[in-house]
């Protein structure tokens, strides 16, 4: 009897020692992992030791906190704003990709996450109460199953002021409750969404593009503000970070990223060589080529495609701003906000570029990086039902330029 008791004690001691050894080895592995820089090593670790489910609970708690207040009204009182459905930590010197989308067009986030390796901020517009609820479900599903969403994406929600969004009810299965991977979430969204032009919503609600842009770039120093159905060239974030880290001379400079559009979006060009080949055969053309050629012409595409190939991203040439140029650019410092009186379609980006010029910013075109819009923008199927609002914005733009003269009385520049 005494011998049996001694054997049991020895067994439990051995078991306890084994458990302590396993715990120590796991802590040692975590310590070694922190010194590894490759994504491959981290992926291998998480295959064996998945992240704690508490991280998903934190996402849900964050959603609940963002939604519980009922949001805040924008300056016009027409829209309700929910900041920080998802949050990401921002390095003050980082470059954030800021974009905006209707709920259906969130489908494009997958491509942006693949190409842009840095932080990303998206403002989502829900035109109806049902869309607002879908947006919260999507935020929960994407952040629960997509590590990149948790690590790199900030998400904000805007809806008409008469609606309020709510936390998804865990007792209600819904269409996304049974999904178990990031790809499954995007696949499901592809089946239920009807992606199209952000502001062609089929409702009486105007798409508040400039409110969404300001919200997406809020809190960032350097930002590249783009449309959600555009894709940046491979390595653009890395190139921008290296260039900005090496020098502090870019204050007061708008670094222009040339924008193109591709006929078929099956395979997006990754680098300049691929882009130029498609450009030469007519599969790629300057952005807005079929709608507003002067809106992008100052970029000087013929000069850009003939620049000598270089390995480092840098400004290649200076372009004086002229109306109605509306370039996509990276800039930091005291960048003017987008005027939120402009909604729907027309003059919403031109007005901000005009003020950037009046505020003293210079425009320099980058040599290698670029953006590509998915599909050609054609006049016949582009926003035919919103001509009245376009005319309203045209009148507002004339008024806006007069306001800038009073705002910058000492500026020798004019729009």
PDB file of N, CA, C and O in Angstrom, residues 275-300:
ATOM      1  N   UNK A 275       2.510  47.543 -66.660  1.00  0.00           N
ATOM      2  CA  UNK A 275       1.544  48.607 -66.956  1.00  0.00           C
ATOM      3  C   UNK A 275       1.812  49.215 -68.330  1.00  0.00           C
ATOM      4  O   UNK A 275       0.888  49.406 -69.133  1.00  0.00           O
ATOM      5  N   UNK A 276       3.063  49.530 -68.617  1.00  0.00           N
ATOM      6  CA  UNK A 276       3.407  50.176 -69.889  1.00  0.00           C
ATOM      7  C   UNK A 276       3.077  49.263 -71.070  1.00  0.00           C
ATOM      8  O   UNK A 276       2.590  49.724 -72.114  1.00  0.00           O
ATOM      9  N   UNK A 277       3.311  47.963 -70.919  1.00  0.00           N
ATOM     10  CA  UNK A 277       2.966  47.026 -71.994  1.00  0.00           C
ATOM     11  C   UNK A 277       1.473  47.068 -72.295  1.00  0.00           C
ATOM     12  O   UNK A 277       1.056  47.095 -73.465  1.00  0.00           O
ATOM     13  N   UNK A 278       0.650  47.077 -71.256  1.00  0.00           N
ATOM     14  CA  UNK A 278      -0.800  47.159 -71.451  1.00  0.00           C
ATOM     15  C   UNK A 278      -1.213  48.527 -71.983  1.00  0.00           C
ATOM     16  O   UNK A 278      -2.160  48.641 -72.777  1.00  0.00           O
ATOM     17  N   UNK A 279      -0.517  49.560 -71.568  1.00  0.00           N
ATOM     18  CA  UNK A 279      -0.778  50.927 -72.044  1.00  0.00           C
ATOM     19  C   UNK A 279      -0.529  51.031 -73.551  1.00  0.00           C
ATOM     20  O   UNK A 279      -1.304  51.667 -74.284  1.00  0.00           O
ATOM     21  N   UNK A 280       0.521  50.399 -74.002  1.00  0.00           N
ATOM     22  CA  UNK A 280       0.906  50.491 -75.413  1.00  0.00           C
ATOM     23  C   UNK A 280      -0.065  49.775 -76.349  1.00  0.00           C
ATOM     24  O   UNK A 280      -0.153  50.110 -77.525  1.00  0.00           O
ATOM     25  N   UNK A 281      -0.800  48.794 -75.839  1.00  0.00           N
ATOM     26  CA  UNK A 281      -1.768  48.070 -76.680  1.00  0.00           C
ATOM     27  C   UNK A 281      -3.204  48.511 -76.403  1.00  0.00           C
ATOM     28  O   UNK A 281      -4.157  47.889 -76.894  1.00  0.00           O
ATOM     29  N   UNK A 282      -3.374  49.556 -75.601  1.00  0.00           N
ATOM     30  CA  UNK A 282      -4.701  50.118 -75.386  1.00  0.00           C
ATOM     31  C   UNK A 282      -5.538  49.438 -74.330  1.00  0.00           C
ATOM     32  O   UNK A 282      -6.722  49.785 -74.166  1.00  0.00           O
ATOM     33  N   UNK A 283      -4.962  48.494 -73.587  1.00  0.00           N
ATOM     34  CA  UNK A 283      -5.708  47.843 -72.515  1.00  0.00           C
ATOM     35  C   UNK A 283      -5.726  48.698 -71.246  1.00  0.00           C
ATOM     36  O   UNK A 283      -6.558  48.500 -70.361  1.00  0.00           O
ATOM     37  N   UNK A 284      -4.803  49.616 -71.158  1.00  0.00           N
ATOM     38  CA  UNK A 284      -4.732  50.568 -70.051  1.00  0.00           C
ATOM     39  C   UNK A 284      -4.677  51.962 -70.628  1.00  0.00           C
ATOM     40  O   UNK A 284      -4.020  52.198 -71.648  1.00  0.00           O
ATOM     41  N   UNK A 285      -5.351  52.902 -69.991  1.00  0.00           N
ATOM     42  CA  UNK A 285      -5.334  54.291 -70.462  1.00  0.00           C
ATOM     43  C   UNK A 285      -5.373  55.216 -69.252  1.00  0.00           C
ATOM     44  O   UNK A 285      -5.649  54.774 -68.131  1.00  0.00           O
ATOM     45  N   UNK A 286      -5.112  56.512 -69.439  1.00  0.00           N
ATOM     46  CA  UNK A 286      -5.174  57.449 -68.311  1.00  0.00           C
ATOM     47  C   UNK A 286      -6.551  57.444 -67.653  1.00  0.00           C
ATOM     48  O   UNK A 286      -7.584  57.281 -68.315  1.00  0.00           O
ATOM     49  N   UNK A 287      -6.561  57.629 -66.356  1.00  0.00           N
ATOM     50  CA  UNK A 287      -7.811  57.678 -65.602  1.00  0.00           C
ATOM     51  C   UNK A 287      -8.684  58.822 -66.104  1.00  0.00           C
ATOM     52  O   UNK A 287      -8.199  59.905 -66.421  1.00  0.00           O
ATOM     53  N   UNK A 288      -9.983  58.550 -66.197  1.00  0.00           N
ATOM     54  CA  UNK A 288     -10.974  59.532 -66.662  1.00  0.00           C
ATOM     55  C   UNK A 288     -10.806  59.912 -68.132  1.00  0.00           C
ATOM     56  O   UNK A 288     -11.321  60.940 -68.579  1.00  0.00           O
ATOM     57  N   UNK A 289     -10.098  59.097 -68.886  1.00  0.00           N
ATOM     58  CA  UNK A 289      -9.819  59.429 -70.287  1.00  0.00           C
ATOM     59  C   UNK A 289     -11.101  59.635 -71.090  1.00  0.00           C
ATOM     60  O   UNK A 289     -11.181  60.522 -71.942  1.00  0.00           O
ATOM     61  N   UNK A 290     -12.124  58.837 -70.809  1.00  0.00           N
ATOM     62  CA  UNK A 290     -13.369  58.935 -71.562  1.00  0.00           C
ATOM     63  C   UNK A 290     -14.384  59.885 -70.960  1.00  0.00           C
ATOM     64  O   UNK A 290     -15.464  60.069 -71.522  1.00  0.00           O
ATOM     65  N   UNK A 291     -14.056  60.499 -69.815  1.00  0.00           N
ATOM     66  CA  UNK A 291     -15.015  61.346 -69.125  1.00  0.00           C
ATOM     67  C   UNK A 291     -14.562  62.796 -69.004  1.00  0.00           C
ATOM     68  O   UNK A 291     -15.325  63.718 -69.252  1.00  0.00           O
ATOM     69  N   UNK A 292     -13.324  62.969 -68.563  1.00  0.00           N
ATOM     70  CA  UNK A 292     -12.817  64.318 -68.321  1.00  0.00           C
ATOM     71  C   UNK A 292     -11.308  64.303 -68.532  1.00  0.00           C
ATOM     72  O   UNK A 292     -10.538  64.254 -67.564  1.00  0.00           O
ATOM     73  N   UNK A 293     -10.876  64.345 -69.763  1.00  0.00           N
ATOM     74  CA  UNK A 293      -9.440  64.288 -70.076  1.00  0.00           C
ATOM     75  C   UNK A 293      -8.649  65.378 -69.367  1.00  0.00           C
ATOM     76  O   UNK A 293      -7.574  65.114 -68.808  1.00  0.00           O
ATOM     77  N   UNK A 294      -9.135  66.632 -69.315  1.00  0.00           N
ATOM     78  CA  UNK A 294      -8.366  67.673 -68.615  1.00  0.00           C
ATOM     79  C   UNK A 294      -8.195  67.422 -67.121  1.00  0.00           C
ATOM     80  O   UNK A 294      -7.288  67.976 -66.504  1.00  0.00           O
ATOM     81  N   UNK A 295      -9.064  66.580 -66.549  1.00  0.00           N
ATOM     82  CA  UNK A 295      -8.999  66.324 -65.101  1.00  0.00           C
ATOM     83  C   UNK A 295      -7.730  65.576 -64.697  1.00  0.00           C
ATOM     84  O   UNK A 295      -7.341  65.595 -63.529  1.00  0.00           O
ATOM     85  N   UNK A 296      -7.088  64.904 -65.657  1.00  0.00           N
ATOM     86  CA  UNK A 296      -5.865  64.162 -65.363  1.00  0.00           C
ATOM     87  C   UNK A 296      -4.711  64.511 -66.299  1.00  0.00           C
ATOM     88  O   UNK A 296      -3.567  64.111 -66.054  1.00  0.00           O
ATOM     89  N   UNK A 297      -4.976  65.277 -67.353  1.00  0.00           N
ATOM     90  CA  UNK A 297      -3.959  65.562 -68.374  1.00  0.00           C
ATOM     91  C   UNK A 297      -2.665  66.179 -67.836  1.00  0.00           C
ATOM     92  O   UNK A 297      -1.574  65.846 -68.312  1.00  0.00           O
ATOM     93  N   UNK A 298      -2.700  67.097 -66.852  1.00  0.00           N
ATOM     94  CA  UNK A 298      -1.443  67.687 -66.371  1.00  0.00           C
ATOM     95  C   UNK A 298      -0.443  66.669 -65.824  1.00  0.00           C
ATOM     96  O   UNK A 298       0.759  66.973 -65.725  1.00  0.00           O
ATOM     97  N   UNK A 299      -0.895  65.472 -65.470  1.00  0.00           N
ATOM     98  CA  UNK A 299       0.028  64.432 -65.018  1.00  0.00           C
ATOM     99  C   UNK A 299       1.096  64.156 -66.067  1.00  0.00           C
ATOM    100  O   UNK A 299       2.219  63.772 -65.742  1.00  0.00           O
ATOM    101  N   UNK A 300       0.763  64.388 -67.335  1.00  0.00           N
ATOM    102  CA  UNK A 300       1.691  64.205 -68.466  1.00  0.00           C
ATOM    103  C   UNK A 300       2.079  62.728 -68.605  1.00  0.00           C
ATOM    104  O   UNK A 300       3.222  62.319 -68.387  1.00  0.00           O
TER     105      UNK A 300
END
